[in-house]
Amino acid sequence: MEKETIKKIFDFLEKKENKKHKNRDNFIWKLNFGEPLTKEDLIVNGDLDLTDSNLKSLPDNLQVKGNMITRFSKLEELPKGLKVGVILDLSYSNIKKIPDDIKIGTSLYLHNSKVTSLPEGLVIDTWLIIMNTPINRLPKGLIVKGYLNIDNKHNLAKFTNEELREMVYPGNIKGIIRI
């Protein structure tokens, strides 16, 4: 069924039956149906789970106070000014680039992702997990306050822990786990 047909059905039910869909007027609803977003809509007060979503883009300056998950979505890029309060999970996604101005609260998961590089000066508080991605270098100024987790078959596995720490200087990696 086409999006417009679905929207017409919901509009009919709201108008004639006085039944409003529980997600009517929320962020995802507005994006899916092309409705205008307010400044308040750009603040998601919980998780934003875009797993299997057909959305290809998100608005700039989006703030997600919880986790943001993009697994198996059609999303091709992250918006400028993105802030994620907890975990950003780009595993199994089509996203290739992380914006330079991104802010991530605790962790970044990159399992089987297409991300090719990380922005300079990226700060990760808890976990940076890089497994089966095309990333072959870590950026200058990367700060991982928790642990960098790389798999032993990854491009970064050829570097010693000391070489990885030198690569990110003047940044810092507290702990490195290889699996």
mmCIF file with all atom_site columns, C-alpha atoms in Angstrom:
data_model
loop_
_atom_site.group_PDB
_atom_site.id
_atom_site.type_symbol
_atom_site.label_atom_id
_atom_site.label_alt_id
_atom_site.label_comp_id
_atom_site.label_asym_id
_atom_site.label_entity_id
_atom_site.label_seq_id
_atom_site.pdbx_PDB_ins_code
_atom_site.Cartn_x
_atom_site.Cartn_y
_atom_site.Cartn_z
_atom_site.occupancy
_atom_site.B_iso_or_equiv
_atom_site.pdbx_formal_charge
_atom_site.auth_seq_id
_atom_site.auth_comp_id
_atom_site.auth_asym_id
_atom_site.auth_atom_id
_atom_site.pdbx_PDB_model_num
ATOM 1   C CA . MET A 1 1   ? 0.000   0.000   0.000  1.00 0.00 ? 1   MET A CA 1
ATOM 2   C CA . GLU A 1 2   ? 1.293   3.473   -0.883 1.00 0.00 ? 2   GLU A CA 1
ATOM 3   C CA . LYS A 1 3   ? 2.203   5.995   1.813  1.00 0.00 ? 3   LYS A CA 1
ATOM 4   C CA . GLU A 1 4   ? -0.373  8.481   0.601  1.00 0.00 ? 4   GLU A CA 1
ATOM 5   C CA . THR A 1 5   ? -3.134  5.868   0.777  1.00 0.00 ? 5   THR A CA 1
ATOM 6   C CA . ILE A 1 6   ? -2.140  4.967   4.325  1.00 0.00 ? 6   ILE A CA 1
ATOM 7   C CA . LYS A 1 7   ? -2.080  8.639   5.299  1.00 0.00 ? 7   LYS A CA 1
ATOM 8   C CA . LYS A 1 8   ? -5.546  9.152   3.795  1.00 0.00 ? 8   LYS A CA 1
ATOM 9   C CA . ILE A 1 9   ? -6.898  6.213   5.801  1.00 0.00 ? 9   ILE A CA 1
ATOM 10  C CA . PHE A 1 10  ? -5.482  7.642   9.034  1.00 0.00 ? 10  PHE A CA 1
ATOM 11  C CA . ASP A 1 11  ? -6.797  11.112  8.173  1.00 0.00 ? 11  ASP A CA 1
ATOM 12  C CA . PHE A 1 12  ? -10.249 9.631   7.494  1.00 0.00 ? 12  PHE A CA 1
ATOM 13  C CA . LEU A 1 13  ? -10.271 7.719   10.795 1.00 0.00 ? 13  LEU A CA 1
ATOM 14  C CA . GLU A 1 14  ? -9.208  10.811  12.682 1.00 0.00 ? 14  GLU A CA 1
ATOM 15  C CA . LYS A 1 15  ? -11.811 13.043  11.045 1.00 0.00 ? 15  LYS A CA 1
ATOM 16  C CA . LYS A 1 16  ? -14.802 10.686  10.799 1.00 0.00 ? 16  LYS A CA 1
ATOM 17  C CA . GLU A 1 17  ? -14.239 8.293   13.689 1.00 0.00 ? 17  GLU A CA 1
ATOM 18  C CA . ASN A 1 18  ? -12.353 10.648  16.011 1.00 0.00 ? 18  ASN A CA 1
ATOM 19  C CA . LYS A 1 19  ? -9.575  8.037   16.311 1.00 0.00 ? 19  LYS A CA 1
ATOM 20  C CA . LYS A 1 20  ? -6.054  9.355   16.186 1.00 0.00 ? 20  LYS A CA 1
ATOM 21  C CA . HIS A 1 21  ? -3.091  7.041   15.583 1.00 0.00 ? 21  HIS A CA 1
ATOM 22  C CA . LYS A 1 22  ? -0.908  6.848   18.692 1.00 0.00 ? 22  LYS A CA 1
ATOM 23  C CA . ASN A 1 23  ? 2.202   7.962   16.770 1.00 0.00 ? 23  ASN A CA 1
ATOM 24  C CA . ARG A 1 24  ? 0.500   10.758  14.876 1.00 0.00 ? 24  ARG A CA 1
ATOM 25  C CA . ASP A 1 25  ? 2.592   13.929  14.979 1.00 0.00 ? 25  ASP A CA 1
ATOM 26  C CA . ASN A 1 26  ? 5.754   12.273  16.300 1.00 0.00 ? 26  ASN A CA 1
ATOM 27  C CA . PHE A 1 27  ? 9.147   12.660  14.612 1.00 0.00 ? 27  PHE A CA 1
ATOM 28  C CA . ILE A 1 28  ? 9.087   9.441   12.554 1.00 0.00 ? 28  ILE A CA 1
ATOM 29  C CA . TRP A 1 29  ? 5.468   9.978   11.500 1.00 0.00 ? 29  TRP A CA 1
ATOM 30  C CA . LYS A 1 30  ? 6.280   13.445  10.207 1.00 0.00 ? 30  LYS A CA 1
ATOM 31  C CA . LEU A 1 31  ? 9.383   12.237  8.356  1.00 0.00 ? 31  LEU A CA 1
ATOM 32  C CA . ASN A 1 32  ? 7.566   9.307   6.765  1.00 0.00 ? 32  ASN A CA 1
ATOM 33  C CA . PHE A 1 33  ? 4.645   11.421  5.586  1.00 0.00 ? 33  PHE A CA 1
ATOM 34  C CA . GLY A 1 34  ? 6.617   14.531  4.627  1.00 0.00 ? 34  GLY A CA 1
ATOM 35  C CA . GLU A 1 35  ? 5.008   16.751  7.238  1.00 0.00 ? 35  GLU A CA 1
ATOM 36  C CA . PRO A 1 36  ? 6.894   19.846  8.432  1.00 0.00 ? 36  PRO A CA 1
ATOM 37  C CA . LEU A 1 37  ? 9.132   19.483  11.479 1.00 0.00 ? 37  LEU A CA 1
ATOM 38  C CA . THR A 1 38  ? 9.303   22.007  14.289 1.00 0.00 ? 38  THR A CA 1
ATOM 39  C CA . LYS A 1 39  ? 12.438  22.802  16.272 1.00 0.00 ? 39  LYS A CA 1
ATOM 40  C CA . GLU A 1 40  ? 10.969  20.722  19.120 1.00 0.00 ? 40  GLU A CA 1
ATOM 41  C CA . ASP A 1 41  ? 10.544  17.740  16.781 1.00 0.00 ? 41  ASP A CA 1
ATOM 42  C CA . LEU A 1 42  ? 14.331  17.654  16.317 1.00 0.00 ? 42  LEU A CA 1
ATOM 43  C CA . ILE A 1 43  ? 14.719  16.556  19.949 1.00 0.00 ? 43  ILE A CA 1
ATOM 44  C CA . VAL A 1 44  ? 13.888  12.873  20.406 1.00 0.00 ? 44  VAL A CA 1
ATOM 45  C CA . ASN A 1 45  ? 13.469  12.263  24.150 1.00 0.00 ? 45  ASN A CA 1
ATOM 46  C CA . GLY A 1 46  ? 14.229  8.551   23.996 1.00 0.00 ? 46  GLY A CA 1
ATOM 47  C CA . ASP A 1 47  ? 15.607  6.050   21.510 1.00 0.00 ? 47  ASP A CA 1
ATOM 48  C CA . LEU A 1 48  ? 15.403  6.442   17.744 1.00 0.00 ? 48  LEU A CA 1
ATOM 49  C CA . ASP A 1 49  ? 15.282  2.955   16.256 1.00 0.00 ? 49  ASP A CA 1
ATOM 50  C CA . LEU A 1 50  ? 15.515  3.108   12.477 1.00 0.00 ? 50  LEU A CA 1
ATOM 51  C CA . THR A 1 51  ? 16.075  -0.640  12.018 1.00 0.00 ? 51  THR A CA 1
ATOM 52  C CA . ASP A 1 52  ? 14.821  -1.648  8.544  1.00 0.00 ? 52  ASP A CA 1
ATOM 53  C CA . SER A 1 53  ? 13.628  1.927   7.928  1.00 0.00 ? 53  SER A CA 1
ATOM 54  C CA . ASN A 1 54  ? 13.156  3.190   4.370  1.00 0.00 ? 54  ASN A CA 1
ATOM 55  C CA . LEU A 1 55  ? 14.189  6.733   5.321  1.00 0.00 ? 55  LEU A CA 1
ATOM 56  C CA . LYS A 1 56  ? 17.217  7.878   3.312  1.00 0.00 ? 56  LYS A CA 1
ATOM 57  C CA . SER A 1 57  ? 18.021  11.063  5.216  1.00 0.00 ? 57  SER A CA 1
ATOM 58  C CA . LEU A 1 58  ? 17.434  12.839  8.513  1.00 0.00 ? 58  LEU A CA 1
ATOM 59  C CA . PRO A 1 59  ? 17.235  16.568  9.256  1.00 0.00 ? 59  PRO A CA 1
ATOM 60  C CA . ASP A 1 60  ? 20.314  18.487  10.403 1.00 0.00 ? 60  ASP A CA 1
ATOM 61  C CA . ASN A 1 61  ? 20.722  19.297  14.107 1.00 0.00 ? 61  ASN A CA 1
ATOM 62  C CA . LEU A 1 62  ? 18.830  16.207  15.225 1.00 0.00 ? 62  LEU A CA 1
ATOM 63  C CA . GLN A 1 63  ? 19.241  15.403  18.920 1.00 0.00 ? 63  GLN A CA 1
ATOM 64  C CA . VAL A 1 64  ? 18.495  11.889  20.199 1.00 0.00 ? 64  VAL A CA 1
ATOM 65  C CA . LYS A 1 65  ? 18.635  11.698  23.985 1.00 0.00 ? 65  LYS A CA 1
ATOM 66  C CA . GLY A 1 66  ? 18.754  7.876   24.033 1.00 0.00 ? 66  GLY A CA 1
ATOM 67  C CA . ASN A 1 67  ? 20.187  5.340   21.576 1.00 0.00 ? 67  ASN A CA 1
ATOM 68  C CA . MET A 1 68  ? 20.107  5.711   17.808 1.00 0.00 ? 68  MET A CA 1
ATOM 69  C CA . ILE A 1 69  ? 20.059  2.470   15.822 1.00 0.00 ? 69  ILE A CA 1
ATOM 70  C CA . THR A 1 70  ? 20.321  2.310   12.023 1.00 0.00 ? 70  THR A CA 1
ATOM 71  C CA . ARG A 1 71  ? 20.690  -1.441  11.405 1.00 0.00 ? 71  ARG A CA 1
ATOM 72  C CA . PHE A 1 72  ? 19.578  -2.544  7.924  1.00 0.00 ? 72  PHE A CA 1
ATOM 73  C CA . SER A 1 73  ? 18.089  0.895   7.209  1.00 0.00 ? 73  SER A CA 1
ATOM 74  C CA . LYS A 1 74  ? 18.173  2.714   3.875  1.00 0.00 ? 74  LYS A CA 1
ATOM 75  C CA . LEU A 1 75  ? 19.762  5.710   5.590  1.00 0.00 ? 75  LEU A CA 1
ATOM 76  C CA . GLU A 1 76  ? 22.737  6.850   3.497  1.00 0.00 ? 76  GLU A CA 1
ATOM 77  C CA . GLU A 1 77  ? 24.184  9.620   5.642  1.00 0.00 ? 77  GLU A CA 1
ATOM 78  C CA . LEU A 1 78  ? 24.001  11.116  9.083  1.00 0.00 ? 78  LEU A CA 1
ATOM 79  C CA . PRO A 1 79  ? 22.826  14.699  9.506  1.00 0.00 ? 79  PRO A CA 1
ATOM 80  C CA . LYS A 1 80  ? 25.142  17.571  10.383 1.00 0.00 ? 80  LYS A CA 1
ATOM 81  C CA . GLY A 1 81  ? 24.988  18.573  14.028 1.00 0.00 ? 81  GLY A CA 1
ATOM 82  C CA . LEU A 1 82  ? 23.776  15.132  15.164 1.00 0.00 ? 82  LEU A CA 1
ATOM 83  C CA . LYS A 1 83  ? 23.865  14.548  18.934 1.00 0.00 ? 83  LYS A CA 1
ATOM 84  C CA . VAL A 1 84  ? 23.228  11.083  20.354 1.00 0.00 ? 84  VAL A CA 1
ATOM 85  C CA . GLY A 1 85  ? 22.919  10.847  24.135 1.00 0.00 ? 85  GLY A CA 1
ATOM 86  C CA . VAL A 1 86  ? 23.859  7.206   24.587 1.00 0.00 ? 86  VAL A CA 1
ATOM 87  C CA . ILE A 1 87  ? 24.783  4.652   21.862 1.00 0.00 ? 87  ILE A CA 1
ATOM 88  C CA . LEU A 1 88  ? 25.041  5.270   18.121 1.00 0.00 ? 88  LEU A CA 1
ATOM 89  C CA . ASP A 1 89  ? 24.741  1.891   16.399 1.00 0.00 ? 89  ASP A CA 1
ATOM 90  C CA . LEU A 1 90  ? 25.677  2.027   12.711 1.00 0.00 ? 90  LEU A CA 1
ATOM 91  C CA . SER A 1 91  ? 26.109  -1.735  12.422 1.00 0.00 ? 91  SER A CA 1
ATOM 92  C CA . TYR A 1 92  ? 24.878  -3.295  9.176  1.00 0.00 ? 92  TYR A CA 1
ATOM 93  C CA . SER A 1 93  ? 24.071  0.139   7.761  1.00 0.00 ? 93  SER A CA 1
ATOM 94  C CA . ASN A 1 94  ? 24.812  1.906   4.462  1.00 0.00 ? 94  ASN A CA 1
ATOM 95  C CA . ILE A 1 95  ? 26.336  4.958   6.133  1.00 0.00 ? 95  ILE A CA 1
ATOM 96  C CA . LYS A 1 96  ? 29.888  5.621   4.915  1.00 0.00 ? 96  LYS A CA 1
ATOM 97  C CA . LYS A 1 97  ? 30.774  8.885   6.650  1.00 0.00 ? 97  LYS A CA 1
ATOM 98  C CA . ILE A 1 98  ? 30.348  10.202  10.163 1.00 0.00 ? 98  ILE A CA 1
ATOM 99  C CA . PRO A 1 99  ? 29.965  14.006  10.312 1.00 0.00 ? 99  PRO A CA 1
ATOM 100 C CA . ASP A 1 100 ? 32.878  15.958  11.800 1.00 0.00 ? 100 ASP A CA 1
ATOM 101 C CA . ASP A 1 101 ? 30.621  17.763  14.277 1.00 0.00 ? 101 ASP A CA 1
ATOM 102 C CA . ILE A 1 102 ? 28.917  14.657  15.710 1.00 0.00 ? 102 ILE A CA 1
ATOM 103 C CA . LYS A 1 103 ? 28.520  14.238  19.478 1.00 0.00 ? 103 LYS A CA 1
ATOM 104 C CA . ILE A 1 104 ? 28.095  10.731  20.894 1.00 0.00 ? 104 ILE A CA 1
ATOM 105 C CA . GLY A 1 105 ? 27.212  10.204  24.563 1.00 0.00 ? 105 GLY A CA 1
ATOM 106 C CA . THR A 1 106 ? 28.723  6.830   25.375 1.00 0.00 ? 106 THR A CA 1
ATOM 107 C CA . SER A 1 107 ? 29.430  4.345   22.579 1.00 0.00 ? 107 SER A CA 1
ATOM 108 C CA . LEU A 1 108 ? 29.766  3.866   18.824 1.00 0.00 ? 108 LEU A CA 1
ATOM 109 C CA . TYR A 1 109 ? 29.095  0.428   17.321 1.00 0.00 ? 109 TYR A CA 1
ATOM 110 C CA . LEU A 1 110 ? 30.428  -0.323  13.853 1.00 0.00 ? 110 LEU A CA 1
ATOM 111 C CA . HIS A 1 111 ? 29.800  -4.049  13.235 1.00 0.00 ? 111 HIS A CA 1
ATOM 112 C CA . ASN A 1 112 ? 29.734  -4.843  9.514  1.00 0.00 ? 112 ASN A CA 1
ATOM 113 C CA . SER A 1 113 ? 29.306  -1.187  8.635  1.00 0.00 ? 113 SER A CA 1
ATOM 114 C CA . LYS A 1 114 ? 30.411  0.706   5.529  1.00 0.00 ? 114 LYS A CA 1
ATOM 115 C CA . VAL A 1 115 ? 31.962  3.577   7.507  1.00 0.00 ? 115 VAL A CA 1
ATOM 116 C CA . THR A 1 116 ? 35.349  4.335   5.920  1.00 0.00 ? 116 THR A CA 1
ATOM 117 C CA . SER A 1 117 ? 36.805  6.712   8.504  1.00 0.00 ? 117 SER A CA 1
ATOM 118 C CA . LEU A 1 118 ? 36.168  8.441   11.808 1.00 0.00 ? 118 LEU A CA 1
ATOM 119 C CA . PRO A 1 119 ? 36.285  12.223  12.314 1.00 0.00 ? 119 PRO A CA 1
ATOM 120 C CA . GLU A 1 120 ? 39.312  13.816  13.967 1.00 0.00 ? 120 GLU A CA 1
ATOM 121 C CA . GLY A 1 121 ? 38.789  14.675  17.610 1.00 0.00 ? 121 GLY A CA 1
ATOM 122 C CA . LEU A 1 122 ? 35.931  12.192  18.088 1.00 0.00 ? 122 LEU A CA 1
ATOM 123 C CA . VAL A 1 123 ? 35.283  11.492  21.786 1.00 0.00 ? 123 VAL A CA 1
ATOM 124 C CA . ILE A 1 124 ? 33.842  8.150   22.915 1.00 0.00 ? 124 ILE A CA 1
ATOM 125 C CA . ASP A 1 125 ? 33.159  7.655   26.628 1.00 0.00 ? 125 ASP A CA 1
ATOM 126 C CA . THR A 1 126 ? 32.653  3.891   26.843 1.00 0.00 ? 126 THR A CA 1
ATOM 127 C CA . TRP A 1 127 ? 32.934  1.612   23.784 1.00 0.00 ? 127 TRP A CA 1
ATOM 128 C CA . LEU A 1 128 ? 34.206  2.083   20.246 1.00 0.00 ? 128 LEU A CA 1
ATOM 129 C CA . ILE A 1 129 ? 33.552  -1.222  18.496 1.00 0.00 ? 129 ILE A CA 1
ATOM 130 C CA . ILE A 1 130 ? 35.048  -1.614  15.017 1.00 0.00 ? 130 ILE A CA 1
ATOM 131 C CA . MET A 1 131 ? 34.473  -4.974  13.348 1.00 0.00 ? 131 MET A CA 1
ATOM 132 C CA . ASN A 1 132 ? 34.424  -5.817  9.660  1.00 0.00 ? 132 ASN A CA 1
ATOM 133 C CA . THR A 1 133 ? 34.514  -2.249  8.356  1.00 0.00 ? 133 THR A CA 1
ATOM 134 C CA . PRO A 1 134 ? 36.722  -0.586  5.711  1.00 0.00 ? 134 PRO A CA 1
ATOM 135 C CA . ILE A 1 135 ? 38.366  1.634   8.368  1.00 0.00 ? 135 ILE A CA 1
ATOM 136 C CA . ASN A 1 136 ? 42.148  1.231   8.106  1.00 0.00 ? 136 ASN A CA 1
ATOM 137 C CA . ARG A 1 137 ? 43.371  4.088   10.310 1.00 0.00 ? 137 ARG A CA 1
ATOM 138 C CA . LEU A 1 138 ? 42.251  5.851   13.457 1.00 0.00 ? 138 LEU A CA 1
ATOM 139 C CA . PRO A 1 139 ? 41.997  9.654   13.375 1.00 0.00 ? 139 PRO A CA 1
ATOM 140 C CA . LYS A 1 140 ? 44.271  12.113  15.145 1.00 0.00 ? 140 LYS A CA 1
ATOM 141 C CA . GLY A 1 141 ? 42.791  13.337  18.388 1.00 0.00 ? 141 GLY A CA 1
ATOM 142 C CA . LEU A 1 142 ? 40.486  10.331  18.882 1.00 0.00 ? 142 LEU A CA 1
ATOM 143 C CA . ILE A 1 143 ? 39.678  9.922   22.575 1.00 0.00 ? 143 ILE A CA 1
ATOM 144 C CA . VAL A 1 144 ? 38.303  6.614   23.830 1.00 0.00 ? 144 VAL A CA 1
ATOM 145 C CA . LYS A 1 145 ? 37.768  6.882   27.593 1.00 0.00 ? 145 LYS A CA 1
ATOM 146 C CA . GLY A 1 146 ? 36.634  3.258   27.785 1.00 0.00 ? 146 GLY A CA 1
ATOM 147 C CA . TYR A 1 147 ? 37.648  0.567   25.327 1.00 0.00 ? 147 TYR A CA 1
ATOM 148 C CA . LEU A 1 148 ? 38.438  0.212   21.650 1.00 0.00 ? 148 LEU A CA 1
ATOM 149 C CA . ASN A 1 149 ? 37.237  -3.218  20.544 1.00 0.00 ? 149 ASN A CA 1
ATOM 150 C CA . ILE A 1 150 ? 38.603  -4.513  17.231 1.00 0.00 ? 150 ILE A CA 1
ATOM 151 C CA . ASP A 1 151 ? 38.377  -7.947  15.722 1.00 0.00 ? 151 ASP A CA 1
ATOM 152 C CA . ASN A 1 152 ? 41.575  -9.839  14.918 1.00 0.00 ? 152 ASN A CA 1
ATOM 153 C CA . LYS A 1 153 ? 40.723  -9.981  11.205 1.00 0.00 ? 153 LYS A CA 1
ATOM 154 C CA . HIS A 1 154 ? 40.171  -6.229  10.941 1.00 0.00 ? 154 HIS A CA 1
ATOM 155 C CA . ASN A 1 155 ? 42.487  -3.830  9.066  1.00 0.00 ? 155 ASN A CA 1
ATOM 156 C CA . LEU A 1 156 ? 43.492  -2.270  12.397 1.00 0.00 ? 156 LEU A CA 1
ATOM 157 C CA . ALA A 1 157 ? 44.566  -5.636  13.854 1.00 0.00 ? 157 ALA A CA 1
ATOM 158 C CA . LYS A 1 158 ? 47.953  -5.361  12.110 1.00 0.00 ? 158 LYS A CA 1
ATOM 159 C CA . PHE A 1 159 ? 48.879  -2.463  14.398 1.00 0.00 ? 159 PHE A CA 1
ATOM 160 C CA . THR A 1 160 ? 50.217  -2.993  17.901 1.00 0.00 ? 160 THR A CA 1
ATOM 161 C CA . ASN A 1 161 ? 48.411  -1.343  20.800 1.00 0.00 ? 161 ASN A CA 1
ATOM 162 C CA . GLU A 1 162 ? 51.246  1.186   21.011 1.00 0.00 ? 162 GLU A CA 1
ATOM 163 C CA . GLU A 1 163 ? 50.961  1.996   17.270 1.00 0.00 ? 163 GLU A CA 1
ATOM 164 C CA . LEU A 1 164 ? 47.211  2.532   17.647 1.00 0.00 ? 164 LEU A CA 1
ATOM 165 C CA . ARG A 1 165 ? 47.815  4.913   20.559 1.00 0.00 ? 165 ARG A CA 1
ATOM 166 C CA . GLU A 1 166 ? 50.480  6.801   18.556 1.00 0.00 ? 166 GLU A CA 1
ATOM 167 C CA . MET A 1 167 ? 48.094  7.011   15.583 1.00 0.00 ? 167 MET A CA 1
ATOM 168 C CA . VAL A 1 168 ? 45.523  8.968   17.603 1.00 0.00 ? 168 VAL A CA 1
ATOM 169 C CA . TYR A 1 169 ? 47.996  11.265  19.404 1.00 0.00 ? 169 TYR A CA 1
ATOM 170 C CA . PRO A 1 170 ? 47.284  13.834  20.914 1.00 0.00 ? 170 PRO A CA 1
ATOM 171 C CA . GLY A 1 171 ? 44.165  11.776  21.639 1.00 0.00 ? 171 GLY A CA 1
ATOM 172 C CA . ASN A 1 172 ? 44.109  8.750   23.898 1.00 0.00 ? 172 ASN A CA 1
ATOM 173 C CA . ILE A 1 173 ? 42.752  5.201   24.088 1.00 0.00 ? 173 ILE A CA 1
ATOM 174 C CA . LYS A 1 174 ? 42.323  3.877   27.630 1.00 0.00 ? 174 LYS A CA 1
ATOM 175 C CA . GLY A 1 175 ? 41.965  0.181   26.796 1.00 0.00 ? 175 GLY A CA 1
ATOM 176 C CA . ILE A 1 176 ? 42.163  -2.012  23.713 1.00 0.00 ? 176 ILE A CA 1
ATOM 177 C CA . ILE A 1 177 ? 40.413  -5.343  23.366 1.00 0.00 ? 177 ILE A CA 1
ATOM 178 C CA . ARG A 1 178 ? 41.072  -7.700  20.476 1.00 0.00 ? 178 ARG A CA 1
ATOM 179 C CA . ILE A 1 179 ? 38.703  -10.554 19.753 1.00 0.00 ? 179 ILE A CA 1
#
